[in-house]
Short mmCIF file of C-alpha atoms and ligand atoms in Angstrom, two decimals:
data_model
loop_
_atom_site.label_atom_id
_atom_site.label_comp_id
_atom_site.label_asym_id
_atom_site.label_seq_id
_atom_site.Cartn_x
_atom_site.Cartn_y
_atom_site.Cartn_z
CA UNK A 1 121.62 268.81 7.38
CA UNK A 2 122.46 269.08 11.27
CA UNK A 3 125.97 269.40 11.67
CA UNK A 4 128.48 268.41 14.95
CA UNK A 5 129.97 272.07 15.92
CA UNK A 6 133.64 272.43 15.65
CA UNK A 7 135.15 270.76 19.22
CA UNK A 8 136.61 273.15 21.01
CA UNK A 9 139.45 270.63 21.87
CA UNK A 10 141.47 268.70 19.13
CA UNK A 11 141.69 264.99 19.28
CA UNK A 12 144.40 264.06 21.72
CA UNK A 13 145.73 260.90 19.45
CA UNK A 14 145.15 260.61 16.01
CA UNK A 15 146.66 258.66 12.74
CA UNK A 16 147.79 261.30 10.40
CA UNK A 17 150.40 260.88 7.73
CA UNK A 18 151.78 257.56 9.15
CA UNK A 19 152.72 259.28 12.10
CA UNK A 20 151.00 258.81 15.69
CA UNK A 21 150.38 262.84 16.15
CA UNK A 22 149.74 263.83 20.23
CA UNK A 23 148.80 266.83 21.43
CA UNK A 24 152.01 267.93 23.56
CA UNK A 25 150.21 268.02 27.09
CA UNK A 26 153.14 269.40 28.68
CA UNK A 27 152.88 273.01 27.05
CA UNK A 28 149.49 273.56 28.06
CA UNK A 29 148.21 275.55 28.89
CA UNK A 30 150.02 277.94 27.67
CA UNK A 31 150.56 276.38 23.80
CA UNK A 32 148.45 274.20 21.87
CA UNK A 33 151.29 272.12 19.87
CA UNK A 34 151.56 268.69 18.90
CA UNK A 35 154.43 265.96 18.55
CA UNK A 36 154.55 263.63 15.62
CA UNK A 37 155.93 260.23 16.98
CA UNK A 38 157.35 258.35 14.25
CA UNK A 39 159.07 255.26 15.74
CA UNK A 40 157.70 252.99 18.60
CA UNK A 41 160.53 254.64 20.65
CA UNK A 42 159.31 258.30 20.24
CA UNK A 43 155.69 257.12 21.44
CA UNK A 44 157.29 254.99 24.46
CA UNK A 45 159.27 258.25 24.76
CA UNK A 46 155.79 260.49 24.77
CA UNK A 47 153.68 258.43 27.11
CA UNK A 48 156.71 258.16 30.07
CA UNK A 49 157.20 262.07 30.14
CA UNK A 50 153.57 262.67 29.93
CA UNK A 51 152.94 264.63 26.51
CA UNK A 52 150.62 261.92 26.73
CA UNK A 53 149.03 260.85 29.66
CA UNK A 54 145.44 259.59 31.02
CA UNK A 55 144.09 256.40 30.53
CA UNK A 56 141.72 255.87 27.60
CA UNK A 57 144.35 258.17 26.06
CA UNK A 58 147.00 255.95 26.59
CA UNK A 59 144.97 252.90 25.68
CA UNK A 60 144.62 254.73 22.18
CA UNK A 61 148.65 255.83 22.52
CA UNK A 62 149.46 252.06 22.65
CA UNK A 63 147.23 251.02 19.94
CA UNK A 64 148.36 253.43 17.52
CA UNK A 65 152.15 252.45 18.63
CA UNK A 66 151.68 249.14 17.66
CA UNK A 67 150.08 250.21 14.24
CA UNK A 68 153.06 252.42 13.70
CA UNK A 69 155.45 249.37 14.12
CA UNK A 70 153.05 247.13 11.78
CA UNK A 71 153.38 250.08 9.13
CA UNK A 72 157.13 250.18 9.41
CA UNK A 73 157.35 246.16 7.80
CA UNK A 74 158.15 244.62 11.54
CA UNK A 75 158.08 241.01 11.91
CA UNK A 76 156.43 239.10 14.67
CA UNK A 77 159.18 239.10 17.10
CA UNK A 78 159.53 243.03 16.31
CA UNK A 79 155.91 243.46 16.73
CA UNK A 80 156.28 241.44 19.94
CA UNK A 81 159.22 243.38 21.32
CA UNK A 82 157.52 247.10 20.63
CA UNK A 83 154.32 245.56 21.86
CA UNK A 84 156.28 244.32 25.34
CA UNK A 85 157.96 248.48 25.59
CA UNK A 86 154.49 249.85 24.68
CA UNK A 87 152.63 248.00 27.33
CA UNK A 88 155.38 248.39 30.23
CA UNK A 89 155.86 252.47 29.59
CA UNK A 90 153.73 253.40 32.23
CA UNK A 91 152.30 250.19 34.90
CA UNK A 92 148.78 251.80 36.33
CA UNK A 93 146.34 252.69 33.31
CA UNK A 94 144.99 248.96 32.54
CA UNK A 95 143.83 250.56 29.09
CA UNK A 96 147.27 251.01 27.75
CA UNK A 97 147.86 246.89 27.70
CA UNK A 98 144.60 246.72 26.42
CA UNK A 99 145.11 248.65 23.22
CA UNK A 100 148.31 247.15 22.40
CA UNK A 101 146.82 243.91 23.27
CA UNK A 102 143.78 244.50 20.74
CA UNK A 103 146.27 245.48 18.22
CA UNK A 104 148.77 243.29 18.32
CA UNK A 105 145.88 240.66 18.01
CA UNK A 106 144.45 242.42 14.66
CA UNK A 107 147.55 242.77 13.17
CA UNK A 108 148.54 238.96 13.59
CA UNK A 109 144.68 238.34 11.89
CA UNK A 110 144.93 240.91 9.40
CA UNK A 111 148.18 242.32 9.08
CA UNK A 112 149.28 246.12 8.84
CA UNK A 113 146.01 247.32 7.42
CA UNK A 114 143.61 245.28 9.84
CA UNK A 115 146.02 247.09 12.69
CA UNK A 116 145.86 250.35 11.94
CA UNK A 117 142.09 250.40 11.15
CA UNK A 118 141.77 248.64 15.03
CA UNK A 119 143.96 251.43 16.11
CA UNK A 120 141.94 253.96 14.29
CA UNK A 121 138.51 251.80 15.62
CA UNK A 122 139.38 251.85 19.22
CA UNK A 123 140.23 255.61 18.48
CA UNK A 124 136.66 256.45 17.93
CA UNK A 125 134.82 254.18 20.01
CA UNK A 126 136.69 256.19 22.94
CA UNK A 127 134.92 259.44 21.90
CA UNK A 128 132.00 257.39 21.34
CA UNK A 129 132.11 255.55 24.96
CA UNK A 130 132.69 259.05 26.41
CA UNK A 131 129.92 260.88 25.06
CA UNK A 132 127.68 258.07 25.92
CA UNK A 133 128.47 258.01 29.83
CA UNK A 134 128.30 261.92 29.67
CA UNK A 135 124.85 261.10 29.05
CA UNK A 136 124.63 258.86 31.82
CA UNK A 137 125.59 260.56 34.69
CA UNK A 138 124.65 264.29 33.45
CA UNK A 139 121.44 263.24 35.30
CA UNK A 140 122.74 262.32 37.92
CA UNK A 141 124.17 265.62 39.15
CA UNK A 142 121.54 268.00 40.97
CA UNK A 143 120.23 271.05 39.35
CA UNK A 144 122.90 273.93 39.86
CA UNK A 145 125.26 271.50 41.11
CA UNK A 146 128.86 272.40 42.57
CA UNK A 147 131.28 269.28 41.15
CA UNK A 148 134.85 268.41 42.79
CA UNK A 149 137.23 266.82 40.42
CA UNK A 150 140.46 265.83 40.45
CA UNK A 151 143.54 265.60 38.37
CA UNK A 152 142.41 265.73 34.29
CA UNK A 153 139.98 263.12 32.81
CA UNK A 154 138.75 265.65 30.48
CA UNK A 155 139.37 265.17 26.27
CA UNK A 156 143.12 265.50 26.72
CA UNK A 157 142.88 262.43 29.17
CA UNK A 158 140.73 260.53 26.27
CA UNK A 159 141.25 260.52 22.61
CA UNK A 160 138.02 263.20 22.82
CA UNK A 161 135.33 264.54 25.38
CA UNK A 162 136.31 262.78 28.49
CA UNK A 163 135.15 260.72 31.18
CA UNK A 164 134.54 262.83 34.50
CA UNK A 165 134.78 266.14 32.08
CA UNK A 166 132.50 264.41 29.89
CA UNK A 167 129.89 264.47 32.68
CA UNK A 168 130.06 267.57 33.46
CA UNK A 169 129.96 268.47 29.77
CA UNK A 170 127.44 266.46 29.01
CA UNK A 171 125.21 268.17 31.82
CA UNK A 172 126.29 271.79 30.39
CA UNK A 173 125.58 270.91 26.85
CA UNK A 174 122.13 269.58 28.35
CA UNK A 175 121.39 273.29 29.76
CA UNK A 176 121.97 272.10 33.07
CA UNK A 177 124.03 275.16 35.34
CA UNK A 178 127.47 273.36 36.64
CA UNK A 179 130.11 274.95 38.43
CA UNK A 180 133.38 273.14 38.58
CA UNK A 181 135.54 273.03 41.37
CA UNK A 182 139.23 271.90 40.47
CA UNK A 183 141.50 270.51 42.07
CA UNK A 184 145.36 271.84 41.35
CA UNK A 185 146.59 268.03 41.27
CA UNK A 186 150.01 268.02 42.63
CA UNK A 187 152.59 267.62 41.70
CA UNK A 188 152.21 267.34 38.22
CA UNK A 189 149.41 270.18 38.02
CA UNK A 190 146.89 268.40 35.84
CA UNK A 191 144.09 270.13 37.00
CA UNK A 192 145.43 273.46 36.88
CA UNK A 193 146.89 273.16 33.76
CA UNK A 194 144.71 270.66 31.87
CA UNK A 195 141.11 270.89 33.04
CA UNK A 196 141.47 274.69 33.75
CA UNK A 197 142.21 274.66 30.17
CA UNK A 198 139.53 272.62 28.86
CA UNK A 199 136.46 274.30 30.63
CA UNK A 200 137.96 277.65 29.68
CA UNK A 201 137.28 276.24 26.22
CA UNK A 202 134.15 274.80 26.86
CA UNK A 203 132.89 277.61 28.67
CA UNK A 204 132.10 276.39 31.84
CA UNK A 205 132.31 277.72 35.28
CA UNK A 206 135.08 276.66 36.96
CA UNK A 207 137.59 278.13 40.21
CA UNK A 208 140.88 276.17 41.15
CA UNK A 209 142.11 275.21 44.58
CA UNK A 210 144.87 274.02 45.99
CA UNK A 211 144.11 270.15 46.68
CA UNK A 212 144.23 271.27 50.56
CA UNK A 213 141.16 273.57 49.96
CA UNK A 214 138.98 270.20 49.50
CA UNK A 215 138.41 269.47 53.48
CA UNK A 216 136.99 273.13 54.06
CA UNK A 217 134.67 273.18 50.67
CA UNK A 218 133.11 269.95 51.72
CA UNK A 219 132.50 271.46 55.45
CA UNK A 220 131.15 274.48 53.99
CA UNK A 221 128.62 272.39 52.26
CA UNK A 222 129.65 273.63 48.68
CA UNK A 223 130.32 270.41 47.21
CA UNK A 224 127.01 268.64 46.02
CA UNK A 225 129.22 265.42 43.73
CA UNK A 226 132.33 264.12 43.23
CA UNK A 227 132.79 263.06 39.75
CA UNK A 228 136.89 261.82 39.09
CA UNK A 229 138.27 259.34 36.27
CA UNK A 230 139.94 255.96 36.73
CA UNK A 231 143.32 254.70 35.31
CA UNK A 232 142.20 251.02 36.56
CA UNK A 233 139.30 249.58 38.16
CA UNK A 234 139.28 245.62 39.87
CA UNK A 235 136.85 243.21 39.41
CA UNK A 236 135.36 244.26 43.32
CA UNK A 237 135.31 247.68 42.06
CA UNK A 238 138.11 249.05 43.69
CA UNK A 239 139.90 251.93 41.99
CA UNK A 240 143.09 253.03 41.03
CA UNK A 241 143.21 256.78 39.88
CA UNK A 242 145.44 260.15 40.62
CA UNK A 243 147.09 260.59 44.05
CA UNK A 244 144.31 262.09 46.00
CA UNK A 245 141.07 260.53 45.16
CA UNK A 246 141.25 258.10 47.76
CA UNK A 247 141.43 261.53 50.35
CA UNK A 248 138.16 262.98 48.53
CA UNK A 249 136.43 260.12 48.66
CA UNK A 250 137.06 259.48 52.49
CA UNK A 251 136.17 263.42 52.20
CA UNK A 252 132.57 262.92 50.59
CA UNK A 253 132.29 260.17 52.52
CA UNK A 254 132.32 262.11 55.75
CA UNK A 255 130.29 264.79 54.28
CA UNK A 256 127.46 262.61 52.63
CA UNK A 257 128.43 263.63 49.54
CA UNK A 258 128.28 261.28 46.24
CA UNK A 259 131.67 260.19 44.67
CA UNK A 260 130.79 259.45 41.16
CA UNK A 261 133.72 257.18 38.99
CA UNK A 262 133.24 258.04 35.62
CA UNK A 263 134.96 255.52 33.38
CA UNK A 264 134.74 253.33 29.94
CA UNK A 265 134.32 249.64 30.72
CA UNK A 266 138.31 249.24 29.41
CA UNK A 267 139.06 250.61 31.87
CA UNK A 268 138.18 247.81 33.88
CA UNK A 269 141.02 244.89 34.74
CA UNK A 270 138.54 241.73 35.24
CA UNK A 271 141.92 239.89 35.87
CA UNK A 272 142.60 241.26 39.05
CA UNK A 273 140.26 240.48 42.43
CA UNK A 274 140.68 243.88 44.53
CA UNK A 275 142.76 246.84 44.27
CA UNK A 276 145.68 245.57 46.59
CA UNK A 277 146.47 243.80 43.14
CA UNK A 278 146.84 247.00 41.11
CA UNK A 279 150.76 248.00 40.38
CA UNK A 280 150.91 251.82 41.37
CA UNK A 281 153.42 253.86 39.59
CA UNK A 282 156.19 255.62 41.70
CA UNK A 283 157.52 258.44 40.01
CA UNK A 284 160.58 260.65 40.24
CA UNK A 285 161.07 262.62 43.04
CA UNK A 286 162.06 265.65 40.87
CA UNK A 287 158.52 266.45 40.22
CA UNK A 288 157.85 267.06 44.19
CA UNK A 289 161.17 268.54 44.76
CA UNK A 290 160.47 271.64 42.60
CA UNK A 291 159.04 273.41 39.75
CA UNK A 292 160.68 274.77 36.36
CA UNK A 293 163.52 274.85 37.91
CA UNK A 294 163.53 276.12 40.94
CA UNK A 295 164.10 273.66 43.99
CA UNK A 296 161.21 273.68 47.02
CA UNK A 297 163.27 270.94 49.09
CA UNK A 298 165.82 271.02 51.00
CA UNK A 299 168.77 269.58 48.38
CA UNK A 300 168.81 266.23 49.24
CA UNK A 301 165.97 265.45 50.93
CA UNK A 302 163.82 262.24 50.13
CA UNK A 303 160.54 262.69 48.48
CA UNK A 304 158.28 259.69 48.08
CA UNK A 305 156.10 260.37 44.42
CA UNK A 306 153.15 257.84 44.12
CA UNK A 307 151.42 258.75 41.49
CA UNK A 308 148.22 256.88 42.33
CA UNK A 309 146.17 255.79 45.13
CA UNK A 310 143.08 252.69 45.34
CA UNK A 311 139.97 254.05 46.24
CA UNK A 312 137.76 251.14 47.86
CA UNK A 313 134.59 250.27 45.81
CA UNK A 314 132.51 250.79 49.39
CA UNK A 315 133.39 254.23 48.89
CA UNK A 316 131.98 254.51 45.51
CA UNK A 317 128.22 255.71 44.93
CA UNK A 318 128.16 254.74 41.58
CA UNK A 319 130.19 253.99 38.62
CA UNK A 320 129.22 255.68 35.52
CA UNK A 321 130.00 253.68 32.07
CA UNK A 322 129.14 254.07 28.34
CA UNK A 323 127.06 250.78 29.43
CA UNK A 324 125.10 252.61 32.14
CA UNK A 325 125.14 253.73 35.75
CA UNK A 326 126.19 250.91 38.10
CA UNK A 327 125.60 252.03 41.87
CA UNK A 328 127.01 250.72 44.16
CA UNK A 329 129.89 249.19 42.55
CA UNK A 330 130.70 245.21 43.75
CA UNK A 331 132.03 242.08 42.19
CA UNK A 332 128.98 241.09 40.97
CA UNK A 333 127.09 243.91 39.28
CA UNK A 334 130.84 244.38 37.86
CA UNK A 335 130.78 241.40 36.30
CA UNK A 336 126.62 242.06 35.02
CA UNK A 337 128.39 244.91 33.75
CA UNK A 338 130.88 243.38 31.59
CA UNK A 339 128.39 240.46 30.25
CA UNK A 340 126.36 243.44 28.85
CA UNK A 341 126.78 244.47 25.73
O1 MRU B 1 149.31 260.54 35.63
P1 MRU B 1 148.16 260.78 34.71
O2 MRU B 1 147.98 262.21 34.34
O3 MRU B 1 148.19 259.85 33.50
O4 MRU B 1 146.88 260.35 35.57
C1 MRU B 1 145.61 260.44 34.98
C2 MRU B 1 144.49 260.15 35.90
O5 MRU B 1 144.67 259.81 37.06
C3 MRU B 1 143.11 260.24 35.32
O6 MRU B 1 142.18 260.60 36.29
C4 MRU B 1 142.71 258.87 34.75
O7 MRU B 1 143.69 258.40 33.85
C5 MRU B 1 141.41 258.90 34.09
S1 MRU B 1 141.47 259.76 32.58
C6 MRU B 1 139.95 259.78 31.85
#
């Protein structure tokens, strides 16, 4: 019998004991520990200071929040009410809606156990989804390729084995030789702290730079793809993901270089026409102002914090699903996409 080796990285979200247990992103790299949320206000809690954060992670996050509520005995209007704080925590990552959405749905169906086990379902699926557009775009990167990527959409960004990561590993596990470059992320570091941490643990080549050193690697001709996650995608294609892509892919642009999207099909909001429509979180200044204590700023200076940016689908080469490679993204090979199964 062939077994599965052991992952390297535990499941981000997971259903153990009645509680919704997280790994606690904001110790790593430096500890792996994990927070057991036990109320709908502990998980609200976890996803708005980031000890969970990335989109099909979040989408997973919600889901599970919603089961936790159903387990707990709440009514409909409870249900309602945690389902309304779930959703709302964070605004950008369409997947986080979506779970509570397809929860909230099984729950009024099938009650607490139908919830849970949808919770659980779209828990799996993720890894699923992720492993199966690894597959897809590992051949799309050349042999011995150099690969730019941006903030985390690794496992910890995903309930397991990532999106953009998931690429990459996918082309690794395939034998293929992939060097990493990664980008610091500022100003919350998810790159340096996150992905750093999960190709350490996978094994794979990898340098960080700051997000400055992107300009002078693409003139230097040492980046061959861009592959980056999404936290929402439009129905043109346009798409919403970490502050910064938008510059890279203006960057590979420029350069010739292909700027690969690597995302599950939840990930896209079919309600919304073009990225203009996308809400795009602001957070607080504190994070730009300094680190771990110690102020960078002037005291009292104004710092604007988006913490996303839209790419434009034009600037796409090709977004890579669990459905298959769509190049070129547009409205309508996004909406082919979604009609298959
Ligand atoms: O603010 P974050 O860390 O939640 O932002 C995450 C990203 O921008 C990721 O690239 C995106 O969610 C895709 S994760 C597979």
């Amino acid at each position: 019998v062939r077994t599965e080796p052991a992952d390297p990285i535990p499941p981000t979200v997971a259903w153990a004991d009645g509680a919704v247990r997280l790994v606690d992103q904001r110790r790593l790299p430096g500890t792996l520990a994990f927070v057991d949320c036990r109320s709908v206000s502990d998980v609200v809690a976890a996803i708005r200071n980031l000890t969970v954060r990335g989109a099909p992670a979040l989408g997973a996050t919600g889901a599970f929040g919603v089961a936790l509520a159903a387990a707990a005995g709440a009514d409909e209007h409870e249900v309602t009410a945690a389902a309304a704080s779930l959703r709302t925590a964070r605004p950008t990552a369409v997947n986080l809606a979506w779970g509570v959405d397809e929860v909230v749905r099984a729950w009024r169906a099938g009650g607490t156990d139908a919830a849970i086990a949808r919770a659980q379902a779209i828990a799996a699926a993720d890894v699923a989804a992720n492993r199966a557009l690894g597959t897809h775009g590992a051949g799309l990167l050349p042999p011995q390729a150099s690969v730019l990527t941006h903030c985390n959409a690794g496992a910890l960004a995903c309930v397991g084995y990532g999106t953009a990561l998931g690429v990459i590993r996918a082309a690794h596990e395939g034998g293929r030789v992939v060097t990493v470059w990664v980008d610091e992320t500022r100003p919350v570091l998810q790159g340096a702290r996150l992905t750093a941490w999960e190709l350490d643990r996978l094994g794979i080549p990898f340098r960080v730079v700051v997000d400055a050193v992107a300009g002078s690697l693409f003139a230097a001709g040492s980046v061959d793809a861009v592959v980056v996650g999404a936290d929402r995608i439009a129905a043109n294609g346009d798409v919403a993901n970490k502050i910064g892509t938008y510059s890279l892919a203006v960057l590979a642009r420029a350069h010739a270089v292909p700027f690969y999207v690597a995302a599950p099909t939840t990930t896209v909001d079919a309600s919304i026409t073009s990225g203009a429509e996308i809400p795009i979180e602001v957070r607080d200044g504190a994070e730009v102002a300094g680190a771990e204590g110690a102020r960078t700023i002037p005291a009292g200076a104004r710092v604007h914090n988006p913490a996303f940016d839209v790419t434009p689908a034009r600037l796409v080469t090709a977004l890579i699903t669990e459905r298959g490679v769509l190049h070129h993204p547009d409205a309508s090979g996004i909406a082919v996409l979604l009609a298959t199964a």
